[in-house]
Coordinates of C-alpha atoms in Angstrom, one line a residue:
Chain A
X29 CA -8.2 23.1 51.3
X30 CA -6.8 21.6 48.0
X31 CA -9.9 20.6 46.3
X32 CA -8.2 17.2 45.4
X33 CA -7.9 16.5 49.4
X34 CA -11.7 17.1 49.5
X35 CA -14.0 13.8 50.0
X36 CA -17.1 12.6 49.4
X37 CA -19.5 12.2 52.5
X38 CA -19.9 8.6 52.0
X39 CA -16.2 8.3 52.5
X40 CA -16.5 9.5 56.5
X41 CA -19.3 6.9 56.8
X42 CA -17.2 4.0 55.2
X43 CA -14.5 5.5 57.7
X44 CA -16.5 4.9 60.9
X45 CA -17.2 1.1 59.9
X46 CA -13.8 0.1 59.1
X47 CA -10.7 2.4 58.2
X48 CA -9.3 -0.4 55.8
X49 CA -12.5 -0.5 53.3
X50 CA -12.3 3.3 53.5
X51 CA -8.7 2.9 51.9
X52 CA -9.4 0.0 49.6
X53 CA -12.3 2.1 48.2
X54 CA -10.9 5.7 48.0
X55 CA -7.0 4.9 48.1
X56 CA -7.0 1.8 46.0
X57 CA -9.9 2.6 44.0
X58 CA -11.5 -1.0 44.4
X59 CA -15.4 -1.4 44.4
X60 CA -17.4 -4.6 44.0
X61 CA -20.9 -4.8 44.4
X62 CA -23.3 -6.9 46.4
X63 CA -26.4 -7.4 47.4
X64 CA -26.3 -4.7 50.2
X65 CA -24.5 -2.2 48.1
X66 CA -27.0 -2.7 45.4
X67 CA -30.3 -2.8 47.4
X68 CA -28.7 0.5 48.4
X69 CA -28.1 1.8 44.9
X70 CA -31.7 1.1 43.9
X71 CA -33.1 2.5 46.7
X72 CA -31.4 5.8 46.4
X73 CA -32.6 5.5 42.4
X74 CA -35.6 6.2 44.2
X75 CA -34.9 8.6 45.9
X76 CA -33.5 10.8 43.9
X77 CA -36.2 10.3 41.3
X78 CA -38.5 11.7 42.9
X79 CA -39.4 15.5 42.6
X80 CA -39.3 18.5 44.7
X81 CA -42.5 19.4 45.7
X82 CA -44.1 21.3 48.5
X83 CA -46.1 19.6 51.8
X84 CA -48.3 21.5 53.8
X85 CA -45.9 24.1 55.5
X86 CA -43.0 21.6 54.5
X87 CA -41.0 22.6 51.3
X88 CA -39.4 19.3 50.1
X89 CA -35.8 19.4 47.9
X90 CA -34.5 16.0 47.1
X91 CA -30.4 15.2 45.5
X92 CA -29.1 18.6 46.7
X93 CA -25.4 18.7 47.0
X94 CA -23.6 20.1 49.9
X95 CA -20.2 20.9 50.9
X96 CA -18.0 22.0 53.6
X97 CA -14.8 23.8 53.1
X98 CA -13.7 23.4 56.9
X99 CA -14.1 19.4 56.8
X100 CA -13.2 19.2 53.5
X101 CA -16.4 17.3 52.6
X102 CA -18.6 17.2 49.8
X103 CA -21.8 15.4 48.8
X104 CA -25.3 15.0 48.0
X105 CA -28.4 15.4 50.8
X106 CA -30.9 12.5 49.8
X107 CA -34.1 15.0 51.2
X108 CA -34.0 18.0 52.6
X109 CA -37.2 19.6 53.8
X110 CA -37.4 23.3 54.6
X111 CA -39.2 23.6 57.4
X112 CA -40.7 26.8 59.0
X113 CA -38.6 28.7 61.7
X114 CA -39.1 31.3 63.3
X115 CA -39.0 34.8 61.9
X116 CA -40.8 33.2 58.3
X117 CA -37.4 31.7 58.4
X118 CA -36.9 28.4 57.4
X119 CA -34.8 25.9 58.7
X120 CA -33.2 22.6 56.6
X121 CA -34.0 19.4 58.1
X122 CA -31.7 16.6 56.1
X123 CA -33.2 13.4 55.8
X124 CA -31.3 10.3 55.0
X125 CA -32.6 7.2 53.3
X126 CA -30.5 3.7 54.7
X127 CA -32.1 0.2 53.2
X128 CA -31.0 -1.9 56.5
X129 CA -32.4 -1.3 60.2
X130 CA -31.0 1.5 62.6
X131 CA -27.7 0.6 63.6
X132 CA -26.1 1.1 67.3
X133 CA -22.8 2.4 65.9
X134 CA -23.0 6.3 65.2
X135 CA -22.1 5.3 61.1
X136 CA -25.4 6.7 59.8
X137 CA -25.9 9.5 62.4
X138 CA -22.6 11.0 61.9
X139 CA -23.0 10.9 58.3
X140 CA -26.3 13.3 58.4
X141 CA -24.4 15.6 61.0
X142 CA -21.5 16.1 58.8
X143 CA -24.6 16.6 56.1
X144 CA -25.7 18.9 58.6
X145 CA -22.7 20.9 59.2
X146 CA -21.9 21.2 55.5
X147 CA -25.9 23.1 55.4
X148 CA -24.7 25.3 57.9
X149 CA -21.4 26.4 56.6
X150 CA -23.3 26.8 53.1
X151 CA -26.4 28.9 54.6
X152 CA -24.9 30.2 57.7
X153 CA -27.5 29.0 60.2
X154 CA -27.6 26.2 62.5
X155 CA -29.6 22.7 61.8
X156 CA -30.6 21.4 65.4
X157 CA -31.8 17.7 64.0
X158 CA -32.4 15.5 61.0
X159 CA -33.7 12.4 60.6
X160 CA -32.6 9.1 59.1
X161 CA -35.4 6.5 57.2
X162 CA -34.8 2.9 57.6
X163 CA -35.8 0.2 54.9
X164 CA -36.5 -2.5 56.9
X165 CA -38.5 -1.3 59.4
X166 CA -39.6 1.7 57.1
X167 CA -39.0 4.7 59.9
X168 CA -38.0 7.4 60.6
X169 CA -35.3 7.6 63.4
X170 CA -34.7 11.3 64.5
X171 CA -31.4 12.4 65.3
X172 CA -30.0 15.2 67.2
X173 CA -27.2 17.3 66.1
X174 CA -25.5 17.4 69.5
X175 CA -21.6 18.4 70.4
X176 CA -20.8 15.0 71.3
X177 CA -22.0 14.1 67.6
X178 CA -20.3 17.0 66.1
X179 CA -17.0 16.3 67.5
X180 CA -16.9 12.9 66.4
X181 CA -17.3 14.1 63.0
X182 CA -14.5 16.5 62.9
X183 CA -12.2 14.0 64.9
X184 CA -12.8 11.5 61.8
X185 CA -12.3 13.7 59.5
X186 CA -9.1 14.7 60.4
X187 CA -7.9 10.9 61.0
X188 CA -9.7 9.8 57.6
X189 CA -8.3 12.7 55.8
X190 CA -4.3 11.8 57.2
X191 CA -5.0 8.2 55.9
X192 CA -5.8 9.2 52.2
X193 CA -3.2 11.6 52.0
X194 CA -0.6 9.0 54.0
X195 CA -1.7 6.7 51.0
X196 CA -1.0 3.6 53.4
X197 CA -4.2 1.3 53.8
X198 CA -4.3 0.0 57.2
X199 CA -4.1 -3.9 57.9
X200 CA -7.2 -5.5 58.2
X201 CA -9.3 -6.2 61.6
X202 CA -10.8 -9.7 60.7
X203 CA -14.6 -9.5 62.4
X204 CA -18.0 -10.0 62.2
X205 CA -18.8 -7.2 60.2
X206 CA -16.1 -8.5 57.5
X207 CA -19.4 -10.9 56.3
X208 CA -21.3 -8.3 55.5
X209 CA -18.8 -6.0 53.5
X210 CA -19.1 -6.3 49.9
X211 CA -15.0 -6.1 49.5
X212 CA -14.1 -9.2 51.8
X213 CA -12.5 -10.6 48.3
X214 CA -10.5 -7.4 47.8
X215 CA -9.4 -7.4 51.2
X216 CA -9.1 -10.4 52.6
X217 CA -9.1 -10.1 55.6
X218 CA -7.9 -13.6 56.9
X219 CA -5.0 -13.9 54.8
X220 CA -3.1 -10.8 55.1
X221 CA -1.2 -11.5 58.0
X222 CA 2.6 -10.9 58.0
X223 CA 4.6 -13.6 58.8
X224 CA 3.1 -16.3 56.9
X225 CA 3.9 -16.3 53.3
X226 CA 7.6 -18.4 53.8
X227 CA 6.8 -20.7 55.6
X228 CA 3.8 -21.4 53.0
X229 CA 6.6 -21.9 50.3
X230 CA 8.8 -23.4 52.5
X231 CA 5.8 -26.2 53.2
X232 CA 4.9 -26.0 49.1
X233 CA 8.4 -26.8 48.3
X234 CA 8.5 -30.4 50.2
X235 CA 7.3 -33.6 48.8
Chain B
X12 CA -15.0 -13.2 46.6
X13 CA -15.4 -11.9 42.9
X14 CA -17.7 -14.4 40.7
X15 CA -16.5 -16.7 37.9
X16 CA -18.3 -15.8 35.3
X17 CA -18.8 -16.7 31.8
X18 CA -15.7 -15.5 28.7
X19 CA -17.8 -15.6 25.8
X20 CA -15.9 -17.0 22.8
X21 CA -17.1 -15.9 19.2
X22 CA -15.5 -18.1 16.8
X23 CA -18.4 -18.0 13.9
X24 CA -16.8 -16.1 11.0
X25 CA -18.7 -13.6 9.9
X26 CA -20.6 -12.6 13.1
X27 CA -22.1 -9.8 14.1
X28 CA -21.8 -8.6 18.0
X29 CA -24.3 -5.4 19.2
X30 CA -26.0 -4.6 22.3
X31 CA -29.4 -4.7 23.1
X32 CA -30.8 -3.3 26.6
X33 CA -28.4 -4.8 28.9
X34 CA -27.9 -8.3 26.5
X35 CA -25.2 -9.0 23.7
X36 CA -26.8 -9.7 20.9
X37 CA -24.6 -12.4 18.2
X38 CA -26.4 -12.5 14.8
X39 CA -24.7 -15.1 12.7
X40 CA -24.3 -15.2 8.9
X41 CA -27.2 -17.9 8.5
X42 CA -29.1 -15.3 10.3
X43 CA -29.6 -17.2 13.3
X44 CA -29.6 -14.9 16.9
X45 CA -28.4 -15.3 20.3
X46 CA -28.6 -13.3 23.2
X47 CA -26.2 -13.0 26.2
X48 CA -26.9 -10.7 29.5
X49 CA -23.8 -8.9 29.7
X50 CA -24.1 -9.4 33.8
X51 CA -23.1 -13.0 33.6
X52 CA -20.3 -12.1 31.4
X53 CA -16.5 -11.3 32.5
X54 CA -15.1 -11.2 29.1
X55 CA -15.6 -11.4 25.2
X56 CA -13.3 -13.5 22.9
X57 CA -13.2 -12.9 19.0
X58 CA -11.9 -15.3 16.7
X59 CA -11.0 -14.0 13.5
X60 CA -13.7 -12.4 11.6
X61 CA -16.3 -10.7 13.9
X62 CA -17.7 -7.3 14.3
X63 CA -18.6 -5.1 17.4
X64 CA -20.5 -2.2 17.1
X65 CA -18.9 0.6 19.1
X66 CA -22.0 0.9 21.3
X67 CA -21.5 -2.8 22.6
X68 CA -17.2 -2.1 23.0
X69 CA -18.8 1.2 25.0
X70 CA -20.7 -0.8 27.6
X71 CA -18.8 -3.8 28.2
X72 CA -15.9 -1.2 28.4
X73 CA -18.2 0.2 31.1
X74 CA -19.0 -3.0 32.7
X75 CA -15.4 -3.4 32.8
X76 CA -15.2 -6.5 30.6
X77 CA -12.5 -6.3 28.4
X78 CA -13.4 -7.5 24.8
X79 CA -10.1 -9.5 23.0
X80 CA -9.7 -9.7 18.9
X81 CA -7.4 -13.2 18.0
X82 CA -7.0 -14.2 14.8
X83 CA -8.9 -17.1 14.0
X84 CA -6.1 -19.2 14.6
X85 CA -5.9 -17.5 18.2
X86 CA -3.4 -14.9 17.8
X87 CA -3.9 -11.8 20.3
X88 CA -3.9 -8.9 18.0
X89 CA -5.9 -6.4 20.2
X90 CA -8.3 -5.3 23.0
X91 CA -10.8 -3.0 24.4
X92 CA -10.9 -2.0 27.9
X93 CA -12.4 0.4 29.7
X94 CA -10.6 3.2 31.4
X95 CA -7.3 2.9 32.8
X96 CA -9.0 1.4 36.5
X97 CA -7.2 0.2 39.6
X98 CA -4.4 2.9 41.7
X99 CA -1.7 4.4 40.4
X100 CA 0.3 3.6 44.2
X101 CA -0.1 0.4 43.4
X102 CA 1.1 0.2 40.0
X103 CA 4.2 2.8 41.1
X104 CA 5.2 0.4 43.5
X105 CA 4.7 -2.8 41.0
X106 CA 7.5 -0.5 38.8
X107 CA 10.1 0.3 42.0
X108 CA 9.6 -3.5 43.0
X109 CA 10.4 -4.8 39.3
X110 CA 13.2 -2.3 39.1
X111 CA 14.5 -3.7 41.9
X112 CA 16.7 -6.9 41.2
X113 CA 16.7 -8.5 44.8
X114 CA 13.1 -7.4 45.5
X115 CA 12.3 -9.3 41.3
X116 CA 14.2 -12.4 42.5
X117 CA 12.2 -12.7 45.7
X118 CA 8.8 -13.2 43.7
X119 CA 10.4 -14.9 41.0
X120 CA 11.7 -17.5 43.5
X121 CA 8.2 -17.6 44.8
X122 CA 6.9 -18.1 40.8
X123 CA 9.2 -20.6 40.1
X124 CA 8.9 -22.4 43.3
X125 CA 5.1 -22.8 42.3
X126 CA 6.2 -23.6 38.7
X127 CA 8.9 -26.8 39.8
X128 CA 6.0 -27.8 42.2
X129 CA 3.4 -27.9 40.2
X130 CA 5.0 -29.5 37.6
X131 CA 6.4 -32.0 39.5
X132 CA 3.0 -33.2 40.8
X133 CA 1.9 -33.5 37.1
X134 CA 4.9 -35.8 36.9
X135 CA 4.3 -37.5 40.3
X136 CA 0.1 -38.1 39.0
X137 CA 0.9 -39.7 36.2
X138 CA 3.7 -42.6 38.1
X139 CA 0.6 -42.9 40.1
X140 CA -2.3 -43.1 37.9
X141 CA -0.2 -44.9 35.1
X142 CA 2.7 -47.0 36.3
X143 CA 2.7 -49.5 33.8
X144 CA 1.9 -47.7 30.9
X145 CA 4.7 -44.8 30.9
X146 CA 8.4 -45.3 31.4
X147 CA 8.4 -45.2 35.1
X148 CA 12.6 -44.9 35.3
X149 CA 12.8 -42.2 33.2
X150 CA 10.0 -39.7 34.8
X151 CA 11.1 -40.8 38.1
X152 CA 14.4 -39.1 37.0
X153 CA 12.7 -36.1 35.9
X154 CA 10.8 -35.8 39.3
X155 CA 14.1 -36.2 41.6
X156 CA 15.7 -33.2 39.2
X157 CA 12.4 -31.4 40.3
X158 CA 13.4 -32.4 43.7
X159 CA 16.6 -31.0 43.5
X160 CA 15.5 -27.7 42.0
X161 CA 12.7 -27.4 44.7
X162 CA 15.4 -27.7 47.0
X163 CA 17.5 -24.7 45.8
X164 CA 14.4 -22.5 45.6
X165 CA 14.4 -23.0 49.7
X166 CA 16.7 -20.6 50.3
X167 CA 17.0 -16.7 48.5
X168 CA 18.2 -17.3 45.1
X169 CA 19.4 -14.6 42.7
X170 CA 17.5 -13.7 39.6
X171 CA 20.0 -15.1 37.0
X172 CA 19.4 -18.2 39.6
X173 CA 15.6 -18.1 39.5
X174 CA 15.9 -18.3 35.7
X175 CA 18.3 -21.0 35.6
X176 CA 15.8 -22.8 37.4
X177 CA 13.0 -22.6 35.8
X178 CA 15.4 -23.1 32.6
X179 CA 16.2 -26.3 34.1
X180 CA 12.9 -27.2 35.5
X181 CA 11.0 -27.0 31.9
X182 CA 13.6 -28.9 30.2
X183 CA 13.3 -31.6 32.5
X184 CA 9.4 -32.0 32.5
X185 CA 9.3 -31.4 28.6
X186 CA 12.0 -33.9 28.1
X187 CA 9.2 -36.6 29.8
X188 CA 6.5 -34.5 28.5
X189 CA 6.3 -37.4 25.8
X190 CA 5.7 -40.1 28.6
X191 CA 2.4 -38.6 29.4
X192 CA 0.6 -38.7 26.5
X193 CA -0.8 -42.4 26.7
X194 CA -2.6 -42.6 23.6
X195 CA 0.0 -44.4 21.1
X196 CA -1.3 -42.6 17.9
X197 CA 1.5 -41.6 15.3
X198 CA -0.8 -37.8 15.0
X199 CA -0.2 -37.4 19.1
X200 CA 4.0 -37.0 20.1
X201 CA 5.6 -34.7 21.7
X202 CA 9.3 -34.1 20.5
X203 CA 10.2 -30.8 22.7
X204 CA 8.7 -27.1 22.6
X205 CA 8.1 -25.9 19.1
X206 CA 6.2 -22.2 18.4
X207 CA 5.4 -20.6 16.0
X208 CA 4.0 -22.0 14.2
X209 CA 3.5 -25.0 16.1
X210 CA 4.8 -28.3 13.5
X211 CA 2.7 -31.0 15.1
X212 CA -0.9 -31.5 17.2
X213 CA 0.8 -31.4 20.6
X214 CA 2.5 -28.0 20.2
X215 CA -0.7 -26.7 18.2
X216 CA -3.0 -27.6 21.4
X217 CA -0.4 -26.3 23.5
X218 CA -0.1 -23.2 22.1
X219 CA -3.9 -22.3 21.8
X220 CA -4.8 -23.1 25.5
X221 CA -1.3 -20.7 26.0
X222 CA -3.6 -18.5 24.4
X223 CA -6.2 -18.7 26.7
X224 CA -4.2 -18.8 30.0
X225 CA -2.7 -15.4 28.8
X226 CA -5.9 -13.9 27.8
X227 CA -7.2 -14.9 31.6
X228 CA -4.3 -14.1 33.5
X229 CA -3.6 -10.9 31.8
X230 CA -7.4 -10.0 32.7
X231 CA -7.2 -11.1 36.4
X232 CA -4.2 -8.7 36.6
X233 CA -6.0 -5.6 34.7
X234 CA -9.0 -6.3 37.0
X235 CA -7.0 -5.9 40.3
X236 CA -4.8 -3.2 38.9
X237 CA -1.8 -4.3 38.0
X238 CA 0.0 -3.9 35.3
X239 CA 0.5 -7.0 33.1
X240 CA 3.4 -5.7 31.2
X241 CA 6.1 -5.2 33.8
X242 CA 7.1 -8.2 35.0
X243 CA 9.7 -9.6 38.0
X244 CA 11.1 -12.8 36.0
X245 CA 10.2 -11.7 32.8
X246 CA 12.0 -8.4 32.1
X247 CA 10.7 -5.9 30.1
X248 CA 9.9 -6.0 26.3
X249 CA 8.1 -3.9 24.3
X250 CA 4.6 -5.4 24.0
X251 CA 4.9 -8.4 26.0
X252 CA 3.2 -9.3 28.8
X253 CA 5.8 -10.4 31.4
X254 CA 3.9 -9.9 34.9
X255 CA 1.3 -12.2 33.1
X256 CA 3.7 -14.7 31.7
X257 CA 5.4 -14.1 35.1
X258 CA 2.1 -15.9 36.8
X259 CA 1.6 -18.1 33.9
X260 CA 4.8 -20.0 35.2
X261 CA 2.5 -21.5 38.3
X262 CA -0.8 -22.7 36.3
X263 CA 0.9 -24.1 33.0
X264 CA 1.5 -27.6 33.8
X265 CA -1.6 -28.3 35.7
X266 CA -4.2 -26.0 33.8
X267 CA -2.8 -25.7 30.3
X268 CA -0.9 -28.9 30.0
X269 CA -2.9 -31.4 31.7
X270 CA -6.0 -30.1 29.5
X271 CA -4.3 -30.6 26.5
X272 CA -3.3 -34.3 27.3
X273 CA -6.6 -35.6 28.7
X274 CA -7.9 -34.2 25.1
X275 CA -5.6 -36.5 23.7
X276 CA -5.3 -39.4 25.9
X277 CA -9.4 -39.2 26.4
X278 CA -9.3 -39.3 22.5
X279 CA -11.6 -36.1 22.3
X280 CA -9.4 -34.7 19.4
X281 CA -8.7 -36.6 16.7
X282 CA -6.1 -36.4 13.5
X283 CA -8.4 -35.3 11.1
X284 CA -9.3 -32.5 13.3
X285 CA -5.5 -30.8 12.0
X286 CA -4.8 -29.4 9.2
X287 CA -1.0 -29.2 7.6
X288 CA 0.0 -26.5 5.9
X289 CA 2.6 -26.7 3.0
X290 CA 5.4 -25.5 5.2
X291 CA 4.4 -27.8 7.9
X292 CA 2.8 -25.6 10.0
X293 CA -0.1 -27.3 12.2
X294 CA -3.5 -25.8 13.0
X295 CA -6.6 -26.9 14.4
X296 CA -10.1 -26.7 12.3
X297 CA -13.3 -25.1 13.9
X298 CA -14.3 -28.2 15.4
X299 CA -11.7 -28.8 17.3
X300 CA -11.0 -24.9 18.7
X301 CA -14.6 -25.6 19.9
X302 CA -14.0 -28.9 21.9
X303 CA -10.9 -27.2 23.5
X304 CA -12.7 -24.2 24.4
X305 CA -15.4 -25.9 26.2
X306 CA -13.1 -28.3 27.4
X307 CA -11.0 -25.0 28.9
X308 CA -14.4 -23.4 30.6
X309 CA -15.1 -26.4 32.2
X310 CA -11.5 -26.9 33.7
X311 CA -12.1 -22.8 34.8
X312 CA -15.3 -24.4 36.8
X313 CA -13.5 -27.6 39.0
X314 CA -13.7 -26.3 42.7
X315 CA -10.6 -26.3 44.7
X316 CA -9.9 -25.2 48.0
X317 CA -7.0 -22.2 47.2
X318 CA -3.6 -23.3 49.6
X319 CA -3.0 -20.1 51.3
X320 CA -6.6 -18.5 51.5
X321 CA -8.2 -21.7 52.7
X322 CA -11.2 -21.0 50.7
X323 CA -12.9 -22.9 48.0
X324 CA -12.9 -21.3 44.7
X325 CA -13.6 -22.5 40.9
X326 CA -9.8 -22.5 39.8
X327 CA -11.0 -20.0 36.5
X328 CA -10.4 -18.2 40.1
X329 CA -7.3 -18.8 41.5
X330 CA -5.9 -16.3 39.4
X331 CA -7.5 -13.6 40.5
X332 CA -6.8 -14.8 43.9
X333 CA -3.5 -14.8 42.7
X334 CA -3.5 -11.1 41.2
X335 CA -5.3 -10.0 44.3
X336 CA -2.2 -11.7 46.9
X337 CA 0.3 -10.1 43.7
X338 CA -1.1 -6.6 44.8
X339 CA -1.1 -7.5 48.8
X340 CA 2.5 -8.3 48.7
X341 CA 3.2 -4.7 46.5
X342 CA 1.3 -2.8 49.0
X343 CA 3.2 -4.3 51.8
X344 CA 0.6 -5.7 53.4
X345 CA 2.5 -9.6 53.0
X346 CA 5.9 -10.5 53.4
X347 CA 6.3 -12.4 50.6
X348 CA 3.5 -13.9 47.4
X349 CA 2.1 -17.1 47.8
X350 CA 2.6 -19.3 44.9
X351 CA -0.7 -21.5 44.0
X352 CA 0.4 -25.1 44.7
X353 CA -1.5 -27.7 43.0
X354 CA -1.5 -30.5 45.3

């Protein structure tokens, strides 16, 4: 893969909650902060502060970047903690820090599988589960690497990486999750309907 | 929606601009200090005489605030910005549009349609606020030529069209231009358009708040990517702006003019705020570039609801709203750009 097609993780998971901010982020190159976004930043300040240390039978790594040549992803695993396998062998188990409460929608999960698969490719073994911490209620939800997981992840990939290279960012799907996305004013979502820019002038130009 | 925030203007000479932590820091001469939080800043004006240390150009570069250097009489000479920002797509297509003459006259229509309106509801404002202090016969005239050019802007026009009518259109409300200023003080006419320098108060005020709509239109256009030098009615020339004197054809009359004559007509600038140099040359003293610049940041802060997004924004705003619908149209994701109509 041409390393300038490769993308970052947290492009897939912007992907899977709306295709258009996916674009206006990593097509358009347009990013604006707010409070979500930045309750997000500083908590992943934290996270990646905080040292690599060992836990009982548990070695802990925290930041370690990943990457997968076969989805053409890269990024960086908040935690990963080494647990012990069979054989003395240990097995990575990704965790991944979200401020916010677990969501229904598969955004978060199928961001630690694709985590997941980029471990595997790297170390040739296979990750079973991982585990994502919520903020708000301050848990741990597991999460199981399943097939049904893993093929969403490489059907996305394929669509998301087709949209960056088509360079077109798709119109916008006006909904309730266009309140809670930091680049409503980039996108605007209401206004960019075809259709109604001349008669707008034709209306401005009367009395 | 982006934030309006704050354009700090420096116009002490002599001043002294650093950073400290995440605050600008603005030591005078008479060794006074003031801090500013760079956060609640969107841009940094120097007039004249005032330093920057490179550390302070370095983070509001990376804050992406640009920081401007004008003379102290308000000319641009230069800027600092961060890196090159936005999508080169975008910009690509801003060139292929702009080098294409039908596609050019189809905003500029749009421009100039926003430009005849908006000016004509100055006009209209005043016949209604002030019918028996201004010559009601003669601005009525200037409004039905308004009329008339609104009405040719209803269907496609070509470019050499667009700029006939905006020719026109300026002619006719600077030809009444004189009729709005209410105040009958021999320091306040208007006898037409003079740059340049500016040879009476009028043009002088005129001229600065020119200034500062370029500054902030030029800004808005940077901020969503575009480029502010390649213009659809304004054609290319070296070192002019013309996208952003493209868009400046919408807000003059209603930010820029209006400003400058409720400064006059409100009598918050005054004759002995001028000064007249030998060749006749008119410019404003310190006091005065003060009054209009806080005068000019309050305008930035009225509310209005926006006429094609429907939302209510400051009107310092509307023209990134306006860049922002600019880039929409580009990427093909309008069929036209909406002017903004003052109503």
């Amino acid at each position: 893969m041409d390393e300038a097609d490769v993308l970052p993780l947290s492009a897939l998971q912007h992907f899977l909650y709306c295709p258009r901010q996916c674009a206006l982020i990593h097509i358009e190159g347009v990013w604006t902060e707010n409070r979500f976004t930045a309750e997000g930043r500083v908590l992943h300040n934290r996270v990646d502060s905080g040292c690599s240390g060992k836990r009982g039978d548990t070695v802990e790594d925290r930041s370690v970047p990943v990457r997968s040549n076969e989805l053409g992803l890269y990024g960086v695993a908040d935690v990963l903690e080494m647990k012990a396998g069979p054989e003395g062998k240990r097995i990575p188990y990704p965790v991944e820090y979200k401020r916010g409460s677990p969501k229904i929608e598969d955004w978060d999960r199928a961001q630690l599988c694709a985590q997941a698969m980029c471990l595997e490719e790297m170390l040739s073994l296979e990750i079973p589960e991982g585990a994502i911490f919520y903020g708000k209620p301050r848990r741990r939800e597991k999460v199981v690497f399943d097939n049904d997981l893993r093929d969403l992840v490489k059907v996305k990939c394929l669509e998301m990486r087709s949209m960056v290279k088509s360079g077109l960012t798709p119109p916008a799907q006006y909904g309730k999750k266009c309140k809670n996305c930091s680049l409503t004013g980039q996108c605007m979502p209401t206004a960019t309907r075809k259709g109604k820019v001349e008669p707008y002038i034709l209306k401005g130009l009367e009395d | 929606m982006k934030k309006l925030l704050n354009t700090l203007y420096v116009t002490s000479q002599g001043s002294y601009l650093s950073k400290d932590g995440e605050c600008i820091v603005v030591r005078f001469e008479s060794g006074e200090k003031k801090r500013f939080p760079v956060h609640i800043l969107d841009g940094v004006v120097c007039f004249g005489n005032v330093l920057c240390s490179p550390f302070l150009l370095g983070h509001c570069a990376d804050r992406g605030l640009s920081v401007s250097f004008l003379t102290e009489r308000g000319r641009y000479l230069a800027a600092v910005h961060g890196p090159q920002s936005g999508n080169i797509l975008l910009r690509r297509e801003q060139y292929r549009k702009a080098d294409d003459l039908q596609a050019s006259a189809m905003i500029a229509r749009s421009i100039i349609a926003g430009k005849v309106t908006n000016s004509r509801t100055v006009l209209k404002r005043c016949i209604r606020d002030y019918p028996d202090r201004i010559d009601q016969d003669r601005v009525k005239a200037a409004v039905s030529i308004l009329d008339g050019c609104a009405h040719r802007l209803r269907s496609n026009v070509t470019l050499d069209e667009a700029r006939g009518l905006e020719g026109l259109a300026a002619n006719t409300y600077f030809g009444v231009f004189d009729q709005l200023i209410l105040r009958k003080d021999e320091s306040f006419f208007f006898n037409g358009r003079v740059r340049r320098p500016p040879l009476d108060n009028v043009n002088c005020l005129l001229s600065f708040v020119y200034t500062l709509l370029t500054h902030d239109i030029r800004s808005a256009l940077e901020a969503s990517g575009l480029d502010p030098q390649a213009g659809f009615l304004h054609r290319d020339r070296s070192g002019r702006p013309g996208l952003a004197l493209d868009m400046m054809e919408e807000f003059r009359s209603f930010m820029a003019d209006r400003l400058v004559l409720s400064l006059i007509n409100r009598g918050e600038v005054v004759e002995k705020g001028f000064m007249v140099k030998e060749s006749g040359a008119v410019f404003m003293n310190d006091e005065t570039r003060k009054t209009v610049l806080s005068a000019w940041q309050k305008r930035k802060s009225t509310e209005v609801i926006h006429p094609f997004i429907k939302e209510r924004i400051p009107l310092g705003l509307a023209f990134h709203v306006q860049a922002k619908l600019m880039n929409r149209y580009l990427r093909g994701e309008l069929d036209g750009y909406p002017p903004f109509f003052w109503k």
